[in-house]
PDB file of C-alpha atoms in Angstrom:
ATOM      1  CA  UNK A   1     190.111 227.402  51.551  1.00  0.00           C
ATOM      2  CA  UNK A   2     191.793 230.029  49.366  1.00  0.00           C
ATOM      3  CA  UNK A   3     194.205 227.408  47.985  1.00  0.00           C
ATOM      4  CA  UNK A   4     191.239 225.408  46.732  1.00  0.00           C
ATOM      5  CA  UNK A   5     189.954 228.470  44.872  1.00  0.00           C
ATOM      6  CA  UNK A   6     193.327 228.972  43.181  1.00  0.00           C
ATOM      7  CA  UNK A   7     193.456 225.425  41.868  1.00  0.00           C
ATOM      8  CA  UNK A   8     192.159 225.131  38.335  1.00  0.00           C
ATOM      9  CA  UNK A   9     188.618 223.847  38.616  1.00  0.00           C
ATOM     10  CA  UNK A  10     187.510 221.376  35.963  1.00  0.00           C
ATOM     11  CA  UNK A  11     184.473 222.628  34.061  1.00  0.00           C
ATOM     12  CA  UNK A  12     182.217 220.042  32.454  1.00  0.00           C
ATOM     13  CA  UNK A  13     179.944 221.478  29.775  1.00  0.00           C
ATOM     14  CA  UNK A  14     176.539 219.845  29.573  1.00  0.00           C
ATOM     15  CA  UNK A  15     173.421 220.004  27.433  1.00  0.00           C
ATOM     16  CA  UNK A  16     169.846 219.344  28.511  1.00  0.00           C
ATOM     17  CA  UNK A  17     167.452 217.708  26.066  1.00  0.00           C
ATOM     18  CA  UNK A  18     163.988 218.788  27.129  1.00  0.00           C
ATOM     19  CA  UNK A  19     162.851 221.622  29.344  1.00  0.00           C
ATOM     20  CA  UNK A  20     159.562 220.358  30.736  1.00  0.00           C
ATOM     21  CA  UNK A  21     158.921 219.647  34.408  1.00  0.00           C
ATOM     22  CA  UNK A  22     161.983 217.414  34.908  1.00  0.00           C
ATOM     23  CA  UNK A  23     164.247 219.464  32.627  1.00  0.00           C
ATOM     24  CA  UNK A  24     163.227 222.652  34.405  1.00  0.00           C
ATOM     25  CA  UNK A  25     164.018 221.024  37.744  1.00  0.00           C
ATOM     26  CA  UNK A  26     167.460 219.873  36.601  1.00  0.00           C
ATOM     27  CA  UNK A  27     168.111 223.364  35.221  1.00  0.00           C
ATOM     28  CA  UNK A  28     167.326 224.886  38.640  1.00  0.00           C
ATOM     29  CA  UNK A  29     169.618 222.418  40.430  1.00  0.00           C
ATOM     30  CA  UNK A  30     172.491 223.209  38.039  1.00  0.00           C
ATOM     31  CA  UNK A  31     171.936 226.943  38.556  1.00  0.00           C
ATOM     32  CA  UNK A  32     171.477 227.089  42.334  1.00  0.00           C
ATOM     33  CA  UNK A  33     174.243 227.250  44.924  1.00  0.00           C
ATOM     34  CA  UNK A  34     173.485 223.848  46.492  1.00  0.00           C
ATOM     35  CA  UNK A  35     173.630 222.160  43.105  1.00  0.00           C
ATOM     36  CA  UNK A  36     176.925 223.853  42.279  1.00  0.00           C
ATOM     37  CA  UNK A  37     178.418 222.772  45.629  1.00  0.00           C
ATOM     38  CA  UNK A  38     177.261 219.186  45.067  1.00  0.00           C
ATOM     39  CA  UNK A  39     179.106 218.996  41.742  1.00  0.00           C
ATOM     40  CA  UNK A  40     182.143 220.788  43.179  1.00  0.00           C
ATOM     41  CA  UNK A  41     182.383 218.005  45.754  1.00  0.00           C
ATOM     42  CA  UNK A  42     183.264 215.833  42.740  1.00  0.00           C
ATOM     43  CA  UNK A  43     186.093 218.227  41.915  1.00  0.00           C
ATOM     44  CA  UNK A  44     184.313 219.744  38.943  1.00  0.00           C
ATOM     45  CA  UNK A  45     181.752 222.333  38.006  1.00  0.00           C
ATOM     46  CA  UNK A  46     178.970 221.474  35.577  1.00  0.00           C
ATOM     47  CA  UNK A  47     178.125 224.333  33.284  1.00  0.00           C
ATOM     48  CA  UNK A  48     175.009 224.202  31.149  1.00  0.00           C
ATOM     49  CA  UNK A  49     175.858 225.197  27.588  1.00  0.00           C
ATOM     50  CA  UNK A  50     172.674 224.365  25.658  1.00  0.00           C
ATOM     51  CA  UNK A  51     169.069 223.307  26.239  1.00  0.00           C
ATOM     52  CA  UNK A  52     167.247 221.602  23.368  1.00  0.00           C
ATOM     53  CA  UNK A  53     163.610 222.668  23.202  1.00  0.00           C
ATOM     54  CA  UNK A  54     160.798 222.481  20.665  1.00  0.00           C
ATOM     55  CA  UNK A  55     159.502 226.006  21.260  1.00  0.00           C
ATOM     56  CA  UNK A  56     162.166 228.624  22.024  1.00  0.00           C
ATOM     57  CA  UNK A  57     159.655 231.429  22.746  1.00  0.00           C
ATOM     58  CA  UNK A  58     157.785 229.330  25.332  1.00  0.00           C
ATOM     59  CA  UNK A  59     160.991 228.046  26.948  1.00  0.00           C
ATOM     60  CA  UNK A  60     162.477 231.557  27.125  1.00  0.00           C
ATOM     61  CA  UNK A  61     159.922 232.388  29.821  1.00  0.00           C
ATOM     62  CA  UNK A  62     161.481 229.710  32.081  1.00  0.00           C
ATOM     63  CA  UNK A  63     165.115 230.825  31.912  1.00  0.00           C
ATOM     64  CA  UNK A  64     167.107 233.931  32.747  1.00  0.00           C
ATOM     65  CA  UNK A  65     169.484 233.084  29.878  1.00  0.00           C
ATOM     66  CA  UNK A  66     167.617 232.509  26.584  1.00  0.00           C
ATOM     67  CA  UNK A  67     170.967 232.166  24.754  1.00  0.00           C
ATOM     68  CA  UNK A  68     171.126 228.621  26.181  1.00  0.00           C
ATOM     69  CA  UNK A  69     168.065 227.599  24.172  1.00  0.00           C
ATOM     70  CA  UNK A  70     168.180 225.894  20.805  1.00  0.00           C
ATOM     71  CA  UNK A  71     165.808 223.849  18.674  1.00  0.00           C
ATOM     72  CA  UNK A  72     168.717 222.529  16.579  1.00  0.00           C
ATOM     73  CA  UNK A  73     170.119 219.183  17.810  1.00  0.00           C
ATOM     74  CA  UNK A  74     173.230 219.633  15.629  1.00  0.00           C
ATOM     75  CA  UNK A  75     174.288 222.621  17.787  1.00  0.00           C
ATOM     76  CA  UNK A  76     174.652 220.135  20.648  1.00  0.00           C
ATOM     77  CA  UNK A  77     175.875 216.931  19.024  1.00  0.00           C
ATOM     78  CA  UNK A  78     178.457 218.771  16.875  1.00  0.00           C
ATOM     79  CA  UNK A  79     179.804 220.889  19.765  1.00  0.00           C
ATOM     80  CA  UNK A  80     183.089 219.333  20.965  1.00  0.00           C
ATOM     81  CA  UNK A  81     182.928 221.299  24.249  1.00  0.00           C
ATOM     82  CA  UNK A  82     179.758 219.514  25.392  1.00  0.00           C
ATOM     83  CA  UNK A  83     180.810 216.378  27.287  1.00  0.00           C
ATOM     84  CA  UNK A  84     177.520 215.318  28.859  1.00  0.00           C
ATOM     85  CA  UNK A  85     174.042 215.113  27.376  1.00  0.00           C
ATOM     86  CA  UNK A  86     171.172 214.863  29.874  1.00  0.00           C
ATOM     87  CA  UNK A  87     168.163 213.395  28.040  1.00  0.00           C
ATOM     88  CA  UNK A  88     164.838 214.397  29.608  1.00  0.00           C
ATOM     89  CA  UNK A  89     162.541 214.301  26.594  1.00  0.00           C
ATOM     90  CA  UNK A  90     160.939 210.950  27.354  1.00  0.00           C
ATOM     91  CA  UNK A  91     159.375 208.544  24.905  1.00  0.00           C
ATOM     92  CA  UNK A  92     161.247 206.464  22.349  1.00  0.00           C
ATOM     93  CA  UNK A  93     161.888 208.879  19.477  1.00  0.00           C
ATOM     94  CA  UNK A  94     163.612 211.256  19.029  1.00  0.00           C
ATOM     95  CA  UNK A  95     165.263 210.448  22.388  1.00  0.00           C
ATOM     96  CA  UNK A  96     166.740 207.151  21.098  1.00  0.00           C
ATOM     97  CA  UNK A  97     168.314 208.811  18.037  1.00  0.00           C
ATOM     98  CA  UNK A  98     169.700 211.690  20.114  1.00  0.00           C
ATOM     99  CA  UNK A  99     171.252 209.355  22.702  1.00  0.00           C
ATOM    100  CA  UNK A 100     172.845 207.105  20.058  1.00  0.00           C
ATOM    101  CA  UNK A 101     174.203 210.101  18.115  1.00  0.00           C
ATOM    102  CA  UNK A 102     175.552 211.675  21.326  1.00  0.00           C
ATOM    103  CA  UNK A 103     177.367 208.451  22.285  1.00  0.00           C
ATOM    104  CA  UNK A 104     178.749 208.077  18.748  1.00  0.00           C
ATOM    105  CA  UNK A 105     179.961 211.709  18.971  1.00  0.00           C
ATOM    106  CA  UNK A 106     181.929 210.851  22.116  1.00  0.00           C
ATOM    107  CA  UNK A 107     179.576 212.325  24.711  1.00  0.00           C
ATOM    108  CA  UNK A 108     178.491 210.763  28.005  1.00  0.00           C
ATOM    109  CA  UNK A 109     174.732 210.452  28.422  1.00  0.00           C
ATOM    110  CA  UNK A 110     172.442 210.528  31.442  1.00  0.00           C
ATOM    111  CA  UNK A 111     168.754 209.681  31.084  1.00  0.00           C
ATOM    112  CA  UNK A 112     165.708 208.953  33.192  1.00  0.00           C
ATOM    113  CA  UNK A 113     163.833 207.507  30.215  1.00  0.00           C
ATOM    114  CA  UNK A 114     162.367 204.201  31.478  1.00  0.00           C
ATOM    115  CA  UNK A 115     160.411 203.436  28.300  1.00  0.00           C
ATOM    116  CA  UNK A 116     163.510 203.746  26.157  1.00  0.00           C
ATOM    117  CA  UNK A 117     165.685 201.715  28.562  1.00  0.00           C
ATOM    118  CA  UNK A 118     163.078 198.941  28.549  1.00  0.00           C
ATOM    119  CA  UNK A 119     162.833 198.938  24.750  1.00  0.00           C
ATOM    120  CA  UNK A 120     166.450 199.506  23.714  1.00  0.00           C
ATOM    121  CA  UNK A 121     168.652 199.508  26.815  1.00  0.00           C
ATOM    122  CA  UNK A 122     170.993 196.853  25.421  1.00  0.00           C
ATOM    123  CA  UNK A 123     171.583 198.823  22.203  1.00  0.00           C
ATOM    124  CA  UNK A 124     172.310 202.002  24.144  1.00  0.00           C
ATOM    125  CA  UNK A 125     174.690 200.218  26.545  1.00  0.00           C
ATOM    126  CA  UNK A 126     176.490 198.464  23.650  1.00  0.00           C
ATOM    127  CA  UNK A 127     176.880 201.781  21.793  1.00  0.00           C
ATOM    128  CA  UNK A 128     178.263 203.440  24.937  1.00  0.00           C
ATOM    129  CA  UNK A 129     180.759 200.602  25.465  1.00  0.00           C
ATOM    130  CA  UNK A 130     181.861 200.673  21.821  1.00  0.00           C
ATOM    131  CA  UNK A 131     182.548 204.414  22.105  1.00  0.00           C
ATOM    132  CA  UNK A 132     184.105 204.114  25.599  1.00  0.00           C
ATOM    133  CA  UNK A 133     181.487 206.488  26.997  1.00  0.00           C
ATOM    134  CA  UNK A 134     179.224 206.375  30.025  1.00  0.00           C
ATOM    135  CA  UNK A 135     175.531 205.764  29.621  1.00  0.00           C
ATOM    136  CA  UNK A 136     173.849 206.287  32.980  1.00  0.00           C
ATOM    137  CA  UNK A 137     170.192 205.358  33.244  1.00  0.00           C
TER     138      UNK A 137
END
């Protein structure tokens, strides 16, 4: 067990887009011990670096770390450390633009956005393939 601890653990930096009901739930999973163990079973630890929100003051009441919050998409898309973008905004725009820009910037994307997949799934999948990135609906 100690040997496992000594091995360098891969840290994957992630960003959440949206901090509503689903975003808040994902945030809790990433923060709690069970969620951390689940990711560690993949041989990595997912660390949340940024959460994109519309209203920082309102969102600050839902987190113990307000420094994670931003209302500036560029802070996420232009950050080379962030490897995964988890889109939980819903709707078509701005989610579509954010996902396409994230893929073009070399980030993997996870989304639960059924409306967007139905409307533009082929474009998103083609963009992911072109950039050799994962797009996981």
